[in-house]
Amino acid sequence: MSRVVDGVLKEWGDRLFYSPVKGKKGRNVRGGVSRPSPPSKPHSSAMVKDRLARTTGKAPEVMVKISGGGKNMGQIKAHLDYISRNGEVELEDENGAILHGVDDVREVRDAWAKGKIGIPKEGERRREAFNIILSMPPGTDRQAVKDAARQFAAEQFGNHQYVFAAHEDEKHPHVHLAVKAVDKSGVRMNPRKADLQAWREHFADKLRERGIAANATPRRVRGVVHKAEKQAVRWIDKEHQEGKRAAPSKSRAGRAAAVAQELAGQGAHVNPAEQAITERRKKTVHAYGQLARALAQSPDDADKQLALNIVGFVKAMPPLQTQHQEALAVAQRERGQGRGGPAPGQQKGAEPAPSRLPGDKER
């Protein structure tokens, strides 16, 4: 592959898969010293191609999320009880020690509360621990997920006190990881969006080392518009649909009210994020186009096939619709008022997916 093509892959691969890292700070609770987030690591053209192959091949996406975190020892103890199922499920700490039973859980609580930088028994001044969930889709080897989580935690939080537990009671294998916010050097963890993406990539790396197909791409790279709804919101709406609650979640009720208002001709709903969503899609499609064109110039047949896979992947991206637009479309169909609009997967102002690549013949 020529140096020019190699350079294009690295440049546009970085633009596609990574956003600029913003200045998150983690403070040292003793001296006020701060620590910036590490910059994104450089990527070779081979790594970019590997990631493109995983993405266009729709490799399973890892899930890493912060589900909460205690602000006092009482809240932290309650979470430890939950992930250990009151001592019935074993915990493993940062030293590799296996903890089982209520007495062991109590020892963890005491060790965290009475360390060099302790945790108050009550009060809610600041978050003293982070509850992190590491998850993969159903069917993924559970032992591999647990082993990958163990190594991820050791490498990512090696200077922190932490415990983790693997849960076997749901279809998707997942691990609950509880990390003390302040590390052994006195630096308080303060994760931001860029850190979560870095954690996803790290966890996916550990899974691939164990032969598990795993990817960690941002939503925009997959053409996904909506953020995942919070679990509490999903449960509220589920119980409402089952007749167990009188009203749906506030977010669903708000969308319903906005749709009703628009259908009644009382003004169109204005989404301040809509322009940003459209702009992100345009940039994403443009980056894919640059990568596909570069790969099409390669003498390697595998690179040419990857270019075609990129084109097909972009064409199949989901429609660029907000939740309000989707709810409005459903309401219009139900009332027989369907209107014409953008073609599926395309929004006014969005750059269309390239139908052919340089050098392709008409078919």
GROMACS .gro file of C-alpha atoms in nm:
model
  363
    1MET     CA    1   0.000   0.000   0.000
    2SER     CA    2   0.135   0.342  -0.095
    3ARG     CA    3   0.237   0.593   0.165
    4VAL     CA    4  -0.037   0.826   0.042
    5VAL     CA    5  -0.311   0.566   0.095
    6ASP     CA    6  -0.156   0.468   0.428
    7GLY     CA    7  -0.164   0.831   0.538
    8VAL     CA    8  -0.527   0.872   0.432
    9LEU     CA    9  -0.629   0.567   0.635
   10LYS     CA   10  -0.457   0.691   0.948
   11GLU     CA   11  -0.589   1.047   0.914
   12TRP     CA   12  -0.951   0.961   0.837
   13GLY     CA   13  -0.956   0.659   1.064
   14ASP     CA   14  -0.862   0.885   1.352
   15ARG     CA   15  -1.132   1.137   1.252
   16LEU     CA   16  -1.395   0.867   1.226
   17PHE     CA   17  -1.328   0.666   1.538
   18TYR     CA   18  -1.201   0.932   1.778
   19SER     CA   19  -1.324   1.266   1.901
   20PRO     CA   20  -1.086   1.527   2.045
   21VAL     CA   21  -1.016   1.461   2.412
   22LYS     CA   22  -1.143   1.741   2.632
   23GLY     CA   23  -0.968   1.854   2.946
   24LYS     CA   24  -1.096   1.639   3.227
   25LYS     CA   25  -0.911   1.681   3.552
   26GLY     CA   26  -0.865   1.441   3.839
   27ARG     CA   27  -0.766   1.614   4.159
   28ASN     CA   28  -0.525   1.500   4.423
   29VAL     CA   29  -0.729   1.535   4.741
   30ARG     CA   30  -0.419   1.621   4.943
   31GLY     CA   31  -0.223   1.870   4.737
   32GLY     CA   32  -0.468   1.993   4.474
   33VAL     CA   33  -0.248   1.858   4.194
   34SER     CA   34  -0.447   1.775   3.879
   35ARG     CA   35  -0.398   1.514   3.612
   36PRO     CA   36  -0.530   1.539   3.252
   37SER     CA   37  -0.682   1.250   3.062
   38PRO     CA   38  -0.426   1.065   2.850
   39PRO     CA   39  -0.440   1.150   2.479
   40SER     CA   40  -0.570   0.900   2.225
   41LYS     CA   41  -0.303   0.650   2.122
   42PRO     CA   42  -0.176   0.666   1.762
   43HIS     CA   43  -0.315   0.412   1.516
   44SER     CA   44  -0.153   0.239   1.219
   45SER     CA   45  -0.331   0.182   0.889
   46ALA     CA   46  -0.350  -0.189   0.975
   47MET     CA   47  -0.534  -0.109   1.300
   48VAL     CA   48  -0.772   0.119   1.111
   49LYS     CA   49  -0.849  -0.161   0.863
   50ASP     CA   50  -0.906  -0.408   1.146
   51ARG     CA   51  -1.150  -0.171   1.310
   52LEU     CA   52  -1.329  -0.102   0.981
   53ALA     CA   53  -1.360  -0.477   0.922
   54ARG     CA   54  -1.507  -0.530   1.269
   55THR     CA   55  -1.746  -0.238   1.231
   56THR     CA   56  -1.874  -0.321   0.882
   57GLY     CA   57  -1.894  -0.687   0.986
   58LYS     CA   58  -2.108  -0.579   1.282
   59ALA     CA   59  -1.893  -0.741   1.549
   60PRO     CA   60  -2.063  -0.740   1.892
   61GLU     CA   61  -2.026  -0.409   2.074
   62VAL     CA   62  -1.906  -0.409   2.432
   63MET     CA   63  -2.104  -0.216   2.689
   64VAL     CA   64  -1.929  -0.027   2.968
   65LYS     CA   65  -2.133   0.211   3.178
   66ILE     CA   66  -2.127   0.379   3.516
   67SER     CA   67  -2.449   0.272   3.684
   68GLY     CA   68  -2.404   0.493   3.988
   69GLY     CA   69  -2.180   0.521   4.288
   70GLY     CA   70  -2.209   0.567   4.661
   71LYS     CA   71  -2.151   0.897   4.834
   72ASN     CA   72  -2.115   0.737   5.176
   73MET     CA   73  -2.029   0.401   5.326
   74GLY     CA   74  -2.392   0.306   5.375
   75GLN     CA   75  -2.466   0.340   5.003
   76ILE     CA   76  -2.146   0.159   4.909
   77LYS     CA   77  -2.222  -0.127   5.148
   78ALA     CA   78  -2.571  -0.159   4.995
   79HIS     CA   79  -2.417  -0.191   4.648
   80LEU     CA   80  -2.164  -0.449   4.767
   81ASP     CA   81  -2.452  -0.646   4.917
   82TYR     CA   82  -2.634  -0.626   4.584
   83ILE     CA   83  -2.349  -0.740   4.358
   84SER     CA   84  -2.253  -1.016   4.604
   85ARG     CA   85  -2.619  -1.117   4.648
   86ASN     CA   86  -2.572  -1.070   5.022
   87GLY     CA   87  -2.254  -1.275   5.024
   88GLU     CA   88  -2.378  -1.562   4.808
   89VAL     CA   89  -2.188  -1.456   4.492
   90GLU     CA   90  -1.812  -1.435   4.526
   91LEU     CA   91  -1.630  -1.105   4.498
   92GLU     CA   92  -1.271  -1.066   4.382
   93ASP     CA   93  -1.057  -0.771   4.490
   94GLU     CA   94  -0.762  -0.586   4.337
   95ASN     CA   95  -0.520  -0.834   4.496
   96GLY     CA   96  -0.693  -1.137   4.345
   97ALA     CA   97  -0.838  -1.244   4.680
   98ILE     CA   98  -1.170  -1.429   4.658
   99LEU     CA   99  -1.429  -1.297   4.903
  100HIS     CA  100  -1.737  -1.499   4.990
  101GLY     CA  101  -1.999  -1.452   5.258
  102VAL     CA  102  -2.130  -1.158   5.459
  103ASP     CA  103  -1.819  -1.143   5.678
  104ASP     CA  104  -1.593  -1.093   5.377
  105VAL     CA  105  -1.820  -0.821   5.238
  106ARG     CA  106  -1.804  -0.650   5.577
  107GLU     CA  107  -1.425  -0.662   5.565
  108VAL     CA  108  -1.424  -0.488   5.227
  109ARG     CA  109  -1.648  -0.217   5.366
  110ASP     CA  110  -1.418  -0.163   5.665
  111ALA     CA  111  -1.104  -0.161   5.448
  112TRP     CA  112  -1.250   0.109   5.222
  113ALA     CA  113  -1.384   0.316   5.510
  114LYS     CA  114  -1.065   0.308   5.715
  115GLY     CA  115  -0.798   0.345   5.445
  116LYS     CA  116  -0.551   0.632   5.423
  117ILE     CA  117  -0.833   0.843   5.282
  118GLY     CA  118  -1.150   0.717   5.444
  119ILE     CA  119  -1.512   0.728   5.339
  120PRO     CA  120  -1.778   0.888   5.564
  121LYS     CA  121  -2.054   0.669   5.704
  122GLU     CA  122  -2.324   0.913   5.596
  123GLY     CA  123  -2.373   1.240   5.411
  124GLU     CA  124  -2.362   1.305   5.036
  125ARG     CA  125  -2.078   1.547   4.975
  126ARG     CA  126  -1.927   1.374   4.672
  127ARG     CA  127  -1.909   1.035   4.503
  128GLU     CA  128  -1.677   0.801   4.691
  129ALA     CA  129  -1.711   0.498   4.464
  130PHE     CA  130  -1.805   0.419   4.105
  131ASN     CA  131  -2.028   0.128   4.010
  132ILE     CA  132  -1.927   0.010   3.662
  133ILE     CA  133  -2.095  -0.258   3.450
  134LEU     CA  134  -1.900  -0.449   3.183
  135SER     CA  135  -2.128  -0.644   2.953
  136MET     CA  136  -2.147  -0.842   2.628
  137PRO     CA  137  -2.442  -0.976   2.424
  138PRO     CA  138  -2.606  -1.312   2.504
  139GLY     CA  139  -2.410  -1.613   2.386
  140THR     CA  140  -2.068  -1.468   2.467
  141ASP     CA  141  -1.848  -1.703   2.668
  142ARG     CA  142  -1.906  -1.604   3.032
  143GLN     CA  143  -1.565  -1.712   3.157
  144ALA     CA  144  -1.394  -1.506   2.888
  145VAL     CA  145  -1.597  -1.201   2.990
  146LYS     CA  146  -1.500  -1.248   3.355
  147ASP     CA  147  -1.133  -1.303   3.271
  148ALA     CA  148  -1.130  -0.998   3.042
  149ALA     CA  149  -1.294  -0.789   3.314
  150ARG     CA  150  -1.034  -0.905   3.567
  151GLN     CA  151  -0.746  -0.796   3.344
  152PHE     CA  152  -0.920  -0.472   3.243
  153ALA     CA  153  -0.969  -0.377   3.608
  154ALA     CA  154  -0.610  -0.461   3.700
  155GLU     CA  155  -0.469  -0.250   3.417
  156GLN     CA  156  -0.718   0.037   3.437
  157PHE     CA  157  -0.757   0.069   3.814
  158GLY     CA  158  -0.443  -0.095   3.948
  159ASN     CA  159  -0.384   0.183   4.201
  160HIS     CA  160  -0.740   0.174   4.336
  161GLN     CA  161  -0.921  -0.051   4.577
  162TYR     CA  162  -1.193  -0.240   4.391
  163VAL     CA  163  -1.401  -0.556   4.386
  164PHE     CA  164  -1.594  -0.722   4.106
  165ALA     CA  165  -1.856  -0.994   4.069
  166ALA     CA  166  -1.979  -1.187   3.764
  167HIS     CA  167  -2.357  -1.234   3.749
  168GLU     CA  168  -2.501  -1.545   3.588
  169ASP     CA  169  -2.872  -1.467   3.631
  170GLU     CA  170  -2.929  -1.280   3.303
  171LYS     CA  171  -2.885  -1.377   2.937
  172HIS     CA  172  -2.609  -1.127   2.868
  173PRO     CA  173  -2.289  -1.207   3.059
  174HIS     CA  174  -2.183  -0.910   3.267
  175VAL     CA  175  -1.956  -0.810   3.550
  176HIS     CA  176  -2.024  -0.552   3.823
  177LEU     CA  177  -1.710  -0.360   3.919
  178ALA     CA  178  -1.707  -0.131   4.225
  179VAL     CA  179  -1.408   0.104   4.240
  180LYS     CA  180  -1.311   0.336   4.523
  181ALA     CA  181  -1.299   0.689   4.380
  182VAL     CA  182  -0.972   0.795   4.546
  183ASP     CA  183  -0.668   0.589   4.456
  184LYS     CA  184  -0.381   0.494   4.686
  185SER     CA  185  -0.188   0.808   4.585
  186GLY     CA  186  -0.475   1.036   4.680
  187VAL     CA  187  -0.594   1.113   4.325
  188ARG     CA  188  -0.971   1.124   4.287
  189MET     CA  189  -1.114   0.962   3.975
  190ASN     CA  190  -1.333   1.192   3.766
  191PRO     CA  191  -1.435   1.003   3.448
  192ARG     CA  192  -1.583   1.181   3.150
  193LYS     CA  193  -1.725   1.072   2.815
  194ALA     CA  194  -1.379   1.026   2.659
  195ASP     CA  195  -1.273   0.806   2.952
  196LEU     CA  196  -1.576   0.581   2.908
  197GLN     CA  197  -1.494   0.534   2.541
  198ALA     CA  198  -1.132   0.453   2.634
  199TRP     CA  199  -1.260   0.198   2.889
  200ARG     CA  200  -1.480   0.036   2.622
  201GLU     CA  201  -1.183   0.003   2.389
  202HIS     CA  202  -0.966  -0.139   2.666
  203PHE     CA  203  -1.227  -0.398   2.762
  204ALA     CA  204  -1.280  -0.494   2.396
  205ASP     CA  205  -0.903  -0.541   2.359
  206LYS     CA  206  -0.899  -0.782   2.653
  207LEU     CA  207  -1.189  -0.980   2.502
  208ARG     CA  208  -1.021  -1.006   2.161
  209GLU     CA  209  -0.707  -1.135   2.331
  210ARG     CA  210  -0.927  -1.426   2.443
  211GLY     CA  211  -1.067  -1.492   2.097
  212ILE     CA  212  -1.395  -1.308   2.149
  213ALA     CA  213  -1.511  -1.085   1.863
  214ALA     CA  214  -1.566  -0.749   2.029
  215ASN     CA  215  -1.585  -0.393   1.907
  216ALA     CA  216  -1.608  -0.055   2.080
  217THR     CA  217  -1.724   0.214   1.840
  218PRO     CA  218  -1.908   0.538   1.923
  219ARG     CA  219  -2.279   0.546   1.832
  220ARG     CA  220  -2.227   0.793   1.547
  221VAL     CA  221  -1.985   0.553   1.374
  222ARG     CA  222  -2.263   0.292   1.358
  223GLY     CA  223  -2.519   0.550   1.249
  224VAL     CA  224  -2.707   0.524   1.578
  225VAL     CA  225  -2.886   0.847   1.667
  226HIS     CA  226  -3.050   0.772   2.001
  227LYS     CA  227  -2.880   0.742   2.335
  228ALA     CA  228  -2.968   0.429   2.525
  229GLU     CA  229  -3.253   0.493   2.766
  230LYS     CA  230  -3.177   0.459   3.132
  231GLN     CA  231  -3.280   0.130   3.286
  232ALA     CA  232  -3.509   0.303   3.535
  233VAL     CA  233  -3.694   0.477   3.249
  234ARG     CA  234  -3.735   0.147   3.060
  235TRP     CA  235  -3.878  -0.021   3.371
  236ILE     CA  236  -4.127   0.262   3.428
  237ASP     CA  237  -4.253   0.244   3.069
  238LYS     CA  238  -4.266  -0.137   3.078
  239GLU     CA  239  -4.474  -0.133   3.396
  240HIS     CA  240  -4.700   0.134   3.245
  241GLN     CA  241  -4.762  -0.083   2.939
  242GLU     CA  242  -4.842  -0.377   3.167
  243GLY     CA  243  -5.092  -0.166   3.361
  244LYS     CA  244  -4.883  -0.162   3.677
  245ARG     CA  245  -4.829   0.216   3.667
  246ALA     CA  246  -5.078   0.495   3.610
  247ALA     CA  247  -4.840   0.704   3.397
  248PRO     CA  248  -4.539   0.648   3.171
  249SER     CA  249  -4.196   0.801   3.228
  250LYS     CA  250  -4.163   1.178   3.203
  251SER     CA  251  -3.958   1.147   2.884
  252ARG     CA  252  -4.221   0.933   2.709
  253ALA     CA  253  -4.504   1.154   2.832
  254GLY     CA  254  -4.319   1.462   2.708
  255ARG     CA  255  -4.271   1.310   2.361
  256ALA     CA  256  -4.637   1.213   2.345
  257ALA     CA  257  -4.743   1.567   2.437
  258ALA     CA  258  -4.511   1.719   2.174
  259VAL     CA  259  -4.646   1.482   1.905
  260ALA     CA  260  -5.008   1.562   1.997
  261GLN     CA  261  -4.930   1.933   1.979
  262GLU     CA  262  -4.773   1.901   1.635
  263LEU     CA  263  -5.056   1.685   1.499
  264ALA     CA  264  -5.303   1.945   1.623
  265GLY     CA  265  -5.124   2.213   1.421
  266GLN     CA  266  -5.005   2.401   1.726
  267GLY     CA  267  -4.646   2.434   1.609
  268ALA     CA  268  -4.364   2.201   1.516
  269HIS     CA  269  -4.148   2.054   1.786
  270VAL     CA  270  -3.802   2.212   1.791
  271ASN     CA  271  -3.508   1.990   1.884
  272PRO     CA  272  -3.198   2.204   1.951
  273ALA     CA  273  -2.975   1.900   1.896
  274GLU     CA  274  -3.115   1.815   1.553
  275GLN     CA  275  -2.867   2.029   1.360
  276ALA     CA  276  -2.573   1.880   1.552
  277ILE     CA  277  -2.704   1.528   1.484
  278THR     CA  278  -2.727   1.602   1.112
  279GLU     CA  279  -2.380   1.754   1.107
  280ARG     CA  280  -2.231   1.450   1.282
  281ARG     CA  281  -2.389   1.218   1.025
  282LYS     CA  282  -2.249   1.427   0.739
  283LYS     CA  283  -1.899   1.411   0.886
  284THR     CA  284  -1.928   1.037   0.951
  285VAL     CA  285  -2.043   0.958   0.598
  286HIS     CA  286  -1.771   1.181   0.452
  287ALA     CA  287  -1.503   1.003   0.657
  288TYR     CA  288  -1.628   0.663   0.544
  289GLY     CA  289  -1.619   0.786   0.185
  290GLN     CA  290  -1.257   0.898   0.215
  291LEU     CA  291  -1.157   0.563   0.366
  292ALA     CA  292  -1.345   0.363   0.102
  293ARG     CA  293  -1.184   0.558  -0.182
  294ALA     CA  294  -0.838   0.507  -0.034
  295LEU     CA  295  -0.891   0.132   0.006
  296ALA     CA  296  -1.027   0.106  -0.349
  297GLN     CA  297  -0.688   0.230  -0.476
  298SER     CA  298  -0.501  -0.051  -0.301
  299PRO     CA  299  -0.370  -0.339  -0.516
  300ASP     CA  300  -0.484  -0.581  -0.242
  301ASP     CA  301  -0.816  -0.753  -0.323
  302ALA     CA  302  -0.900  -0.770   0.049
  303ASP     CA  303  -0.870  -0.391   0.071
  304LYS     CA  304  -1.096  -0.347  -0.232
  305GLN     CA  305  -1.354  -0.577  -0.072
  306LEU     CA  306  -1.336  -0.378   0.251
  307ALA     CA  307  -1.405  -0.063   0.047
  308LEU     CA  308  -1.719  -0.224  -0.094
  309ASN     CA  309  -1.819  -0.339   0.255
  310ILE     CA  310  -1.792   0.021   0.377
  311VAL     CA  311  -2.024   0.142   0.099
  312GLY     CA  312  -2.281  -0.124   0.186
  313PHE     CA  313  -2.253  -0.047   0.557
  314VAL     CA  314  -2.316   0.326   0.505
  315LYS     CA  315  -2.614   0.256   0.278
  316ALA     CA  316  -2.766   0.036   0.548
  317MET     CA  317  -2.730   0.293   0.827
  318PRO     CA  318  -3.054   0.353   1.019
  319PRO     CA  319  -3.262   0.660   0.929
  320LEU     CA  320  -3.146   0.987   1.076
  321GLN     CA  321  -3.449   1.038   1.298
  322THR     CA  322  -3.484   1.176   1.647
  323GLN     CA  323  -3.712   1.004   1.896
  324HIS     CA  324  -3.970   1.278   1.839
  325GLN     CA  325  -3.961   1.225   1.462
  326GLU     CA  326  -4.005   0.850   1.506
  327ALA     CA  327  -4.296   0.897   1.746
  328LEU     CA  328  -4.454   1.149   1.507
  329ALA     CA  329  -4.419   0.910   1.212
  330VAL     CA  330  -4.587   0.631   1.412
  331ALA     CA  331  -4.872   0.861   1.512
  332GLN     CA  332  -4.917   0.975   1.150
  333ARG     CA  333  -4.931   0.617   1.025
  334GLU     CA  334  -5.186   0.528   1.288
  335ARG     CA  335  -5.401   0.821   1.175
  336GLY     CA  336  -5.345   0.758   0.805
  337GLN     CA  337  -5.157   1.084   0.762
  338GLY     CA  338  -4.820   0.952   0.641
  339ARG     CA  339  -4.622   1.217   0.454
  340GLY     CA  340  -4.332   1.195   0.214
  341GLY     CA  341  -3.987   1.263   0.355
  342PRO     CA  342  -3.623   1.182   0.327
  343ALA     CA  343  -3.527   0.839   0.200
  344PRO     CA  344  -3.450   0.587   0.474
  345GLY     CA  345  -3.108   0.655   0.618
  346GLN     CA  346  -3.090   1.005   0.475
  347GLN     CA  347  -3.192   1.343   0.617
  348LYS     CA  348  -3.207   1.673   0.441
  349GLY     CA  349  -2.858   1.822   0.450
  350ALA     CA  350  -2.683   1.489   0.506
  351GLU     CA  351  -2.424   1.376   0.254
  352PRO     CA  352  -2.552   1.069   0.064
  353ALA     CA  353  -2.361   0.745   0.083
  354PRO     CA  354  -2.130   0.690  -0.216
  355SER     CA  355  -2.303   0.447  -0.455
  356ARG     CA  356  -1.984   0.364  -0.644
  357LEU     CA  357  -1.616   0.394  -0.583
  358PRO     CA  358  -1.349   0.533  -0.819
  359GLY     CA  359  -1.271   0.274  -1.082
  360ASP     CA  360  -1.602   0.086  -1.050
  361LYS     CA  361  -1.775  -0.003  -1.376
  362GLU     CA  362  -2.140   0.061  -1.444
  363ARG     CA  363  -2.347  -0.250  -1.376
   0.00000   0.00000   0.00000
